[in-house]
Coordinates of C-alpha atoms in Angstrom, one line a residue:
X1 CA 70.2 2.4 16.1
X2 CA 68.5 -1.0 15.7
X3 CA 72.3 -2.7 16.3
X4 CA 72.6 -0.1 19.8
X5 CA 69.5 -2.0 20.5
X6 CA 70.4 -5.4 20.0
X7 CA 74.0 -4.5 22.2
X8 CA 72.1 -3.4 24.7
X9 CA 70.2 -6.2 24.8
X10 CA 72.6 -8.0 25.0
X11 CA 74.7 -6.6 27.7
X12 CA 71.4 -6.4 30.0
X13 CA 71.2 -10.2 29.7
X14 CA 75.2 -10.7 30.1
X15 CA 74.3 -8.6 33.8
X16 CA 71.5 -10.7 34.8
X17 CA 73.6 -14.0 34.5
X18 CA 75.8 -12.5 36.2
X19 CA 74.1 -11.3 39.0
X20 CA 72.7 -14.6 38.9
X21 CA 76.1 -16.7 39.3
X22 CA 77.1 -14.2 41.9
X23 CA 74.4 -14.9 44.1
X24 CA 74.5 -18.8 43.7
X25 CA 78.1 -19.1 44.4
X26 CA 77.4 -16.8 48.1
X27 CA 74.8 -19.0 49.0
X28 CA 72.7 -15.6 49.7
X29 CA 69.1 -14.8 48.9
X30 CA 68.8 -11.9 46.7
X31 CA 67.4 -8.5 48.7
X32 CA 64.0 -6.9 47.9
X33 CA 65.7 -4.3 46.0
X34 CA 67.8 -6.1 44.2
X35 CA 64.7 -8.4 43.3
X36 CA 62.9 -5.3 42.0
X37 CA 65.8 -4.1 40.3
X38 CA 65.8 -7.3 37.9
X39 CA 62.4 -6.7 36.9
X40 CA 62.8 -3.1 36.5
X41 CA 65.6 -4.4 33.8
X42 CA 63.4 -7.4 32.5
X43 CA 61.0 -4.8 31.6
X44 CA 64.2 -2.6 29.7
X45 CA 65.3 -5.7 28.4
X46 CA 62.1 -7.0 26.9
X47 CA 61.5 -3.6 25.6
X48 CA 65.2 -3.4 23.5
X49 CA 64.2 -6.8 22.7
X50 CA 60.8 -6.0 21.0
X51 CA 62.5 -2.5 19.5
X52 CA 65.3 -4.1 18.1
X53 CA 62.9 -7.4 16.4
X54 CA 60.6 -4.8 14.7
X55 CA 62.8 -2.0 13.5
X56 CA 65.0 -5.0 12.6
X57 CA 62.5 -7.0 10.7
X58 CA 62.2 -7.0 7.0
X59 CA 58.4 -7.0 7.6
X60 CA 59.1 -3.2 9.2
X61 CA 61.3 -2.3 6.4
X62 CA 59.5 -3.3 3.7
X63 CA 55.9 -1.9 5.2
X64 CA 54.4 1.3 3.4
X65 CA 52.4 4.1 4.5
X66 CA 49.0 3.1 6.7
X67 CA 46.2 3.9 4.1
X68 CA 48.3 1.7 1.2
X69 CA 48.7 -1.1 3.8
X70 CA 44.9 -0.7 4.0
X71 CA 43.7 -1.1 0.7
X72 CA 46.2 -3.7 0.1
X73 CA 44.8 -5.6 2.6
X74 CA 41.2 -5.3 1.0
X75 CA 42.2 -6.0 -2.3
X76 CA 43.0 -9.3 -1.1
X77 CA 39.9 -9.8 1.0
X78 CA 38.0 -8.8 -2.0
X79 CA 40.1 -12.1 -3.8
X80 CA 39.5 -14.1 -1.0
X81 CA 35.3 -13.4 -1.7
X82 CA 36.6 -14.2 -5.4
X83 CA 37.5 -17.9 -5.2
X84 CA 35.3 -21.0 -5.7
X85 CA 34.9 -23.2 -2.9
X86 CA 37.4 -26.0 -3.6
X87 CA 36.1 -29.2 -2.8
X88 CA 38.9 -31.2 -1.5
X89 CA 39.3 -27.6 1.3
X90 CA 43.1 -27.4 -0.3
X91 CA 44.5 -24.6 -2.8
X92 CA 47.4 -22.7 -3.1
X93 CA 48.4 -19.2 -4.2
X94 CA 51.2 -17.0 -5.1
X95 CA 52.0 -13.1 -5.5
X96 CA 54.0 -12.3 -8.3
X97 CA 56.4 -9.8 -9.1
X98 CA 55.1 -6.1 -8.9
X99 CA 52.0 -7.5 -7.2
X100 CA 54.6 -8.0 -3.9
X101 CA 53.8 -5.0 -1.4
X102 CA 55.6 -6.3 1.9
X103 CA 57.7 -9.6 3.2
X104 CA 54.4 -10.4 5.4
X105 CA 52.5 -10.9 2.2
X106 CA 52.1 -14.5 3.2
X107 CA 49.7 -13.5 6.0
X108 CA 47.2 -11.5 3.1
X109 CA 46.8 -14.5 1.2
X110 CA 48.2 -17.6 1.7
X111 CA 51.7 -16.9 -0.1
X112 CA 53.9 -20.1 -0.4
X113 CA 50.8 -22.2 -0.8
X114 CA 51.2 -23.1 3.3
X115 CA 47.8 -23.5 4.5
X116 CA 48.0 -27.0 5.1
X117 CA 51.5 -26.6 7.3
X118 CA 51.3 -23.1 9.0
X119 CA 51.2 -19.4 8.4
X120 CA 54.8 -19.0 7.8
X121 CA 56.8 -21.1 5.6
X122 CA 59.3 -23.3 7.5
X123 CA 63.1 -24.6 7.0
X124 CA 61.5 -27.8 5.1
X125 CA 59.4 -26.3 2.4
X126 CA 62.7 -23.6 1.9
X127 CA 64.9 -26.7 1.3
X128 CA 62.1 -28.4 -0.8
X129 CA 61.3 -25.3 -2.9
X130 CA 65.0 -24.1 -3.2
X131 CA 65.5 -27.4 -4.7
X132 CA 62.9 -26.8 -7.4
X133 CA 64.8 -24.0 -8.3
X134 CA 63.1 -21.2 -6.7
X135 CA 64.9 -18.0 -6.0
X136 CA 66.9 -18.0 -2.6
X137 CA 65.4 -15.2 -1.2
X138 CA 62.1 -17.4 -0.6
X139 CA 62.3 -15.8 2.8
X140 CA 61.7 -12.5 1.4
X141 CA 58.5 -13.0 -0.4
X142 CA 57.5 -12.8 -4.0
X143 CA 59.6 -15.5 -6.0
X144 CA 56.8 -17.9 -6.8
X145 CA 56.5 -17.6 -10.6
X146 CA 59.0 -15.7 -11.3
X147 CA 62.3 -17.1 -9.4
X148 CA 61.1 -20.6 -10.6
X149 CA 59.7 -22.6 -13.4
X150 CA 56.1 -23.5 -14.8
X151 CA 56.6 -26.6 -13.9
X152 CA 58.2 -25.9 -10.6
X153 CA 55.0 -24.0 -10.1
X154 CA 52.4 -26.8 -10.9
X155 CA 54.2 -29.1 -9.0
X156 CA 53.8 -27.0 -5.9
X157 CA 50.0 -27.1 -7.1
X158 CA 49.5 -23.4 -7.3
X159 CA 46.0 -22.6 -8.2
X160 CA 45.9 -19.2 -7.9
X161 CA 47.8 -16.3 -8.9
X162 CA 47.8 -12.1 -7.9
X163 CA 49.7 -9.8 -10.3
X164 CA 49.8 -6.0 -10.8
X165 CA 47.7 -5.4 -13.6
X166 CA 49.8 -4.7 -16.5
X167 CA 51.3 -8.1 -15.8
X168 CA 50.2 -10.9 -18.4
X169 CA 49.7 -14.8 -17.4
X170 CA 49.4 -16.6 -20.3
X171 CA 47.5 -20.0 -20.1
X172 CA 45.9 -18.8 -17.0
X173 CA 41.8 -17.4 -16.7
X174 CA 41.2 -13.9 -15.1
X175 CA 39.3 -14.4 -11.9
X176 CA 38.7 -10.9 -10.7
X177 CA 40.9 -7.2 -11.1
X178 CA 40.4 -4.6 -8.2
X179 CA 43.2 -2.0 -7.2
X180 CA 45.4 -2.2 -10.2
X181 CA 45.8 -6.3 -9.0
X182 CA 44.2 -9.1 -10.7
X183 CA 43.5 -12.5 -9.6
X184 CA 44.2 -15.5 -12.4
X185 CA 43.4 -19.3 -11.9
X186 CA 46.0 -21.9 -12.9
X187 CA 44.6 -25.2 -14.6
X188 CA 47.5 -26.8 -14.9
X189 CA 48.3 -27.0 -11.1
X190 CA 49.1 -30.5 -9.9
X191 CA 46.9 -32.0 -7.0
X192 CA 47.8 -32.6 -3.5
X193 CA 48.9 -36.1 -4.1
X194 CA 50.1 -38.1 -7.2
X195 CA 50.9 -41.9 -7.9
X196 CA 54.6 -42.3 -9.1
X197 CA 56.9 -45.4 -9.6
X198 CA 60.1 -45.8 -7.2
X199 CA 62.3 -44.1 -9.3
X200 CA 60.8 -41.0 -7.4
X201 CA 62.5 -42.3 -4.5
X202 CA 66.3 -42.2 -6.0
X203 CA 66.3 -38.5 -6.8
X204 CA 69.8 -36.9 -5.4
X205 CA 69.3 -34.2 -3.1
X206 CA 72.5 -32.9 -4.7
X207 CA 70.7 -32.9 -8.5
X208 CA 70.1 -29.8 -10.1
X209 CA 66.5 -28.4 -10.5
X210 CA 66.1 -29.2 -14.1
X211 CA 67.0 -32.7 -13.3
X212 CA 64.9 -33.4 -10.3
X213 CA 61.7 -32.0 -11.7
X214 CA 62.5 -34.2 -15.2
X215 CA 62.7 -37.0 -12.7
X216 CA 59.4 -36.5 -10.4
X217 CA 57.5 -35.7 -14.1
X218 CA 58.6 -38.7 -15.6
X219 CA 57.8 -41.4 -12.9
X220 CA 54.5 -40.4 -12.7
X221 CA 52.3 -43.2 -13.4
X222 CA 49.2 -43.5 -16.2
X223 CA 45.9 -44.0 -15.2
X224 CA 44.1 -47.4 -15.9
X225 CA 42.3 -45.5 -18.7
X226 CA 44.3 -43.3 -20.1
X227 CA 46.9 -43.5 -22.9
X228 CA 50.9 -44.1 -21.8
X229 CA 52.5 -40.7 -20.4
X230 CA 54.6 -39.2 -23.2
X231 CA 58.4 -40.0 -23.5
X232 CA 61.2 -37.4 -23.3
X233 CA 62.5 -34.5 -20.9
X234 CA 60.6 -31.6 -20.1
X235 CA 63.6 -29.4 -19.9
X236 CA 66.4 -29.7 -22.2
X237 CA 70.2 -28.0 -21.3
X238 CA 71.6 -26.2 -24.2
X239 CA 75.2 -25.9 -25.3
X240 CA 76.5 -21.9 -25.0
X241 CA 79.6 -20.5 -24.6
X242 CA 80.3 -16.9 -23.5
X243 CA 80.1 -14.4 -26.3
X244 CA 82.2 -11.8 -24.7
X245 CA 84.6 -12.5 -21.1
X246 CA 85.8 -9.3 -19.3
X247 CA 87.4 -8.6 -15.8
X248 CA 84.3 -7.9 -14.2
X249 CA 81.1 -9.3 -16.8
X250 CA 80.4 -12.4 -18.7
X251 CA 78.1 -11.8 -21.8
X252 CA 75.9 -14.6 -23.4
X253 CA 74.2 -14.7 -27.1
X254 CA 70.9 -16.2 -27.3
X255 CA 68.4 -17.1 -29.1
X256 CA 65.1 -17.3 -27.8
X257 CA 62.9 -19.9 -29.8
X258 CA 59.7 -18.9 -32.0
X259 CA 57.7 -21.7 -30.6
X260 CA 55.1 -20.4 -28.1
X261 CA 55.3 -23.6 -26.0
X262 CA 59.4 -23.3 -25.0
X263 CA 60.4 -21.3 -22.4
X264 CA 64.3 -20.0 -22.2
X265 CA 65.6 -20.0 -18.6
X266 CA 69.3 -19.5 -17.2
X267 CA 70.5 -21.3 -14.5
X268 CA 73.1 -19.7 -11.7
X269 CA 73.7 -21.5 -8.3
X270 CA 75.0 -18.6 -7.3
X271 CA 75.3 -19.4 -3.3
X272 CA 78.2 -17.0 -3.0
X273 CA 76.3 -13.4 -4.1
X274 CA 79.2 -13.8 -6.8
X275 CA 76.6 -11.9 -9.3
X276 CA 75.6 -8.5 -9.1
X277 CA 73.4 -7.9 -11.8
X278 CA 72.2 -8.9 -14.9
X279 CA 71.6 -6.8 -18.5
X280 CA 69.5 -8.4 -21.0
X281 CA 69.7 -6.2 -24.8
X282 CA 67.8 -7.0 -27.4
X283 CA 67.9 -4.6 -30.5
X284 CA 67.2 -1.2 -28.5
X285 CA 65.7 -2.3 -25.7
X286 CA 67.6 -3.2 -22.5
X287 CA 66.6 -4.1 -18.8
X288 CA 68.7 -4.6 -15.5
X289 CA 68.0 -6.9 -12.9
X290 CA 69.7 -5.8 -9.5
X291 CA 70.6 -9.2 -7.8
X292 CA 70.7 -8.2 -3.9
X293 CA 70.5 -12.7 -3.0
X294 CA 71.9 -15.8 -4.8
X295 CA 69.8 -16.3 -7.7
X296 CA 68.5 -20.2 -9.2
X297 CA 66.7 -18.9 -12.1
X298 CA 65.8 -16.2 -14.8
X299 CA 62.7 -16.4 -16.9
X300 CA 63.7 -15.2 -20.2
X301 CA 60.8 -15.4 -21.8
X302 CA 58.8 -12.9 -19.7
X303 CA 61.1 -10.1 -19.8
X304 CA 62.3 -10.2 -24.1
X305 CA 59.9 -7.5 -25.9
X306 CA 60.8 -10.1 -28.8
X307 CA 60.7 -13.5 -27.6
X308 CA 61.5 -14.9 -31.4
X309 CA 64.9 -12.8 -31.8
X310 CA 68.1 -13.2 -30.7
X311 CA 69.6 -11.0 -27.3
X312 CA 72.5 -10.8 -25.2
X313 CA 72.7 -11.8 -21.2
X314 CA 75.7 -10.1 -19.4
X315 CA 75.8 -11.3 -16.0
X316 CA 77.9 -8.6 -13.6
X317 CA 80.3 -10.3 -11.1
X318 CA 81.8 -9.4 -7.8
X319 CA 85.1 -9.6 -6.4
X320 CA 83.9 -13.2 -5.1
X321 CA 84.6 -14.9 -8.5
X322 CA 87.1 -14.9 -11.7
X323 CA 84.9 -14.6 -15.4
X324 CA 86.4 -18.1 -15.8
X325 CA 84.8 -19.6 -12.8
X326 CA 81.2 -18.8 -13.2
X327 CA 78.6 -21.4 -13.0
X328 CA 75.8 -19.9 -15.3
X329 CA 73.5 -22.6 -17.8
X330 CA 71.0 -22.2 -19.6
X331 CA 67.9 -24.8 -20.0
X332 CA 64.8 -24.5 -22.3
X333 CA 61.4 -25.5 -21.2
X334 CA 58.4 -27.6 -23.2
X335 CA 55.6 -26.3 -21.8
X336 CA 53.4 -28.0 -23.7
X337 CA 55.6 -31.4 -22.6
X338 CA 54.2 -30.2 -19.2
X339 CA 50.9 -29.3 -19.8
X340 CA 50.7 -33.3 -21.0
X341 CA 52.0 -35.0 -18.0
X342 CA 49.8 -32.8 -15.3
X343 CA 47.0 -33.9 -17.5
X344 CA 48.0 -37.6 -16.5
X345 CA 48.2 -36.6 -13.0
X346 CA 44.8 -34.8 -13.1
X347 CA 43.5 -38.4 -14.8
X348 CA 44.9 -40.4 -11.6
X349 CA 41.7 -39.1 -9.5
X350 CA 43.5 -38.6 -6.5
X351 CA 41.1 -38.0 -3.9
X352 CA 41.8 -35.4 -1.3
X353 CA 40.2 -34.2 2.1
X354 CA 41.2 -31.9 4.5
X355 CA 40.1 -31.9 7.1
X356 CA 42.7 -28.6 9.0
X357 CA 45.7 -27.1 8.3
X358 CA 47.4 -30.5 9.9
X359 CA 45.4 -33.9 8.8
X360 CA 44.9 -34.8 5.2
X361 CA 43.0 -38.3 3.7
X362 CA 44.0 -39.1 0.6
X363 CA 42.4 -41.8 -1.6
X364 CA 44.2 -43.4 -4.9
X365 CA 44.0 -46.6 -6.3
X366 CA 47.8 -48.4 -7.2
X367 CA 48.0 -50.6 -10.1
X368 CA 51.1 -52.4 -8.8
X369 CA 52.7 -53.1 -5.8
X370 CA 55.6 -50.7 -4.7
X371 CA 52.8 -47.7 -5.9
X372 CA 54.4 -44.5 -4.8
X373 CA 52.0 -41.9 -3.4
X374 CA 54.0 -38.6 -3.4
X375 CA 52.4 -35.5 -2.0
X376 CA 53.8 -31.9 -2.2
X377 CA 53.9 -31.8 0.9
X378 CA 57.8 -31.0 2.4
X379 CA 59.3 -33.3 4.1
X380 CA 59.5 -33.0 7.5
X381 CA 59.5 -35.3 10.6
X382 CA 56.6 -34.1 12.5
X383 CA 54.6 -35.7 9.3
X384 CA 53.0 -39.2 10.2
X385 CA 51.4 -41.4 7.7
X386 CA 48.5 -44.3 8.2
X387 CA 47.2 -46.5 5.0
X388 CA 43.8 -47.8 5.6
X389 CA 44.4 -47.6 9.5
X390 CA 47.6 -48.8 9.8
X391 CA 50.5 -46.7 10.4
X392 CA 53.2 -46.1 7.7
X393 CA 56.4 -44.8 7.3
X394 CA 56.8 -41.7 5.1
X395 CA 59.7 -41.4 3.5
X396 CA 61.6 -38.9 1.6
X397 CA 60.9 -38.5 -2.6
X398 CA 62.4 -35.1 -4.1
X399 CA 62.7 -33.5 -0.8
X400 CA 58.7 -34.0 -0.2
X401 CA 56.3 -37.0 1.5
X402 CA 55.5 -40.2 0.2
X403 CA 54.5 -43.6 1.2
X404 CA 54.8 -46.4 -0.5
X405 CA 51.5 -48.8 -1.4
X406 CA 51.0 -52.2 -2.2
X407 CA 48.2 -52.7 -5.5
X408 CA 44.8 -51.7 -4.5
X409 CA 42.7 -49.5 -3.3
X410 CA 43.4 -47.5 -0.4
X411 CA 43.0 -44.3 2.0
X412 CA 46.0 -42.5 3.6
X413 CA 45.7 -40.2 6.5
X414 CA 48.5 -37.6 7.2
X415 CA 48.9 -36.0 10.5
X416 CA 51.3 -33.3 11.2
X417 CA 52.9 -32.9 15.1
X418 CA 55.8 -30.4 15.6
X419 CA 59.0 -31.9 16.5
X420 CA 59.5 -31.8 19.8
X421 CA 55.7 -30.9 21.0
X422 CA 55.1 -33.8 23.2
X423 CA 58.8 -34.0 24.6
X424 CA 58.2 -29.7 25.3
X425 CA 54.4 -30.6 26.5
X426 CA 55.9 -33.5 29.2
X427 CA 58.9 -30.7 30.5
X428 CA 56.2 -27.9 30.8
X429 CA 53.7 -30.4 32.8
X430 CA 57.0 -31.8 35.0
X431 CA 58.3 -28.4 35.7
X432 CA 54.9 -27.1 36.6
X433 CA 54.3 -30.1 38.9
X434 CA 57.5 -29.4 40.8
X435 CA 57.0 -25.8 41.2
X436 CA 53.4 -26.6 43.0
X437 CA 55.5 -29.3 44.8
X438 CA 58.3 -27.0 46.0
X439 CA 55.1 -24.3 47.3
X440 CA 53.1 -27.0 49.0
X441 CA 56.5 -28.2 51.1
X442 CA 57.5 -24.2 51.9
X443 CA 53.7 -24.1 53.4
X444 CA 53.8 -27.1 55.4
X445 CA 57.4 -26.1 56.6

């Protein structure tokens, strides 16, 4: 029905240029009937339009019954009541797994961490996220956390997460449970803005997300008191060949570590939907995960009943690729590596204000010249950057916004205008001017 729509849509618009052309190339006015006829169609045409973008919409499909959207929605007004008043104005959240009702979750509570960019999250922060690893289906909701890494995560800054209940957050403090959901806070969430050297500037947008965020981690720079930032990769690739190869499945053996602070994860840049599903065994226990968009990366760790014993992974392909071509790695994680450089980024003091969803002061203090302030903050080109009143080009550092700083102390203001508002704002004003023009000179005539 919903594609009826959008062909009818379509043909209704196909009619009016049409019509249109017809006219213009007579050189006739258009009769009062014919006039009324267009906006009788308009009106169809807006209609099919608006059907066919809400029965369309994931936020439709995905949308329960009234009274469940209901108390949903007051769960998370209830959270909102929950949180301490952040001083610098600024935090992020995220809704995990089961916790995910709708794709429109973003609207409820600040999913995607976007308050100070907009409401919805844009092509920037899908490029800059997807290149942290997160699960492609970032448009779809629910992915922070559990399409992506810890350290992923902190870098992003998320402060706050929502699960269902029965879900467990290890390292994180219980804020507030209501409606089977609960509310954790994250301590190890990186701030707003953090001092780097320029190596953060030579990170290839080709590099995969295990590399990038080794890269960002490790040029972040020590504060003036505190001791050197420690040496040596977060994340660490392991060598692993396939276990078992058949026609339509490649199967893995693993085995996960009995050191609470490493993580397992597999990584599959899978842009081609060449992977189906995935089987994880472990002694009796076994759990499928239906892969319906490309997937970047599966936490191990959180699924294993037994996260010191051994398992199997057996990743189900399509038609799209042989068993021989599959991409599939696997990385391991130190969290508490991670835990130790976000403590060095905490110790920088970074000052943040905010002052709206669109201007930001940051203050910091660089040690050396060539100081790299990177924010997490995608980059984008409506973002414009001053340093103690002076404007300043921001440039590009991981796929986010950073300026670069001479030694000292200073204050940076960013300022976010849409692409293309002032070039749309000018075209509005000009067209408007020559309609009220063109009806002054038909009066006079």
């Amino acid at each position: 029905n919903s594609r009826r729509i959008w062909l009818l849509d379509l043909m209704l618009i196909t009619v009016y240029a049409a019509a249109l052309l017809i006219f213009y190339l007579r050189h006739t006015a258009m009769p009062v009937y014919i006039i009324r006829l267009f906006m009788i169609l308009t009106l169809a045409e807006l209609t099919a339009s608006a059907f066919y973008q809400y029965h369309a919409s994931s936020v439709y499909t995905d949308c329960r019954n009234v009274s469940d959207t209901a108390e949903y929605a007051r769960t998370f007004s209830y959270f909102k009541t929950c949180l301490p008043s952040e001083k610098d104005g600024f935090y992020r959240s995220a809704i995990r797994n089961s916790a995910v009702r709708t794709s429109n979750d973003s609207f409820a509570f600040n999913l995607y961490g976007t308050q100070y960019y907009s409401s919805d999250i844009s092509s920037t922060s899908v490029n800059a996220a997807s290149g942290l690893g997160y699960n492609a289906d970032i448009h779809g909701g629910g992915t922070f956390g559990h399409g992506s890494t810890q350290g992923a995560d902190d870098l992003i800054g998320i402060k706050y997460y929502v699960t269902a209940s029965e879900d467990v957050m290890p390292d994180m403090k219980k804020v507030a449970e209501k409606n089977s959901f609960t509310l954790w806070h994250n301590d190890y969430a990186l701030p707003i803005g953090m001092l780097t050297d320029s190596s953060v500037l030579n990170i290839s947008e080709s590099a995969a997300p295990f590399e990038r965020l080794n890269a960002i981690y490790s040029s972040l720079i020590a504060a003036d008191d505190a001791e050197q930032i420690p040496q040596g990769d977060i994340y660490q690739k392991l060598t692993v060949s396939p276990s078992e190869i058949n026609d339509k499945s490649v199967s893995y053996t693993l085995q996960s570590t009995d050191e609470d602070s490493l993580k397992l994860y597999a990584y599959i840049p899978d842009s081609e939907n060449s992977i189906s599903e995935i089987t994880i065994r472990q002694g009796t226990f076994s759990s499928s995960l239906s892969v319906i968009t490309p997937v970047e990366l599966l936490d191990f760790t959180s699924v294993l009943p037994d996260p010191d014993g051994s398992f199997i992974a057996t990743f189900q392909l399509t038609d799209k690729v042989s068993p021989d071509k599959t991409d599939i790695s696997f990385y391991t994680e130190d969290t508490a590596q991670l835990k130790q450089y976000v403590k060095f980024a905490l110790a920088q003091n970074t000052a943040t204000s905010v002052a709206n969803d669109s201007k930001i002061k940051l203050s910091c203090n660089a040690s050396a010249d060539d100081t790299v302030l990177m924010t997490t903050i995608p980059y984008d080109a409506g973002w414009h950057a001053e340093t103690d009143g002076k404007k300043t080009d921001i440039i590009r550092a991981g796929d986010f916004c950073a300026v670069v700083l001479p030694v000292g102390s200073h204050t940076v203001s960013l300022n976010f205008v849409p692409y293309g508002l002032i070039a749309g704002a000018l075209l509005f004003v000009s067209a408007v001017c020559v309609i009220i023009c063109l009806m002054l000179r038909k009066k006079r005539v």
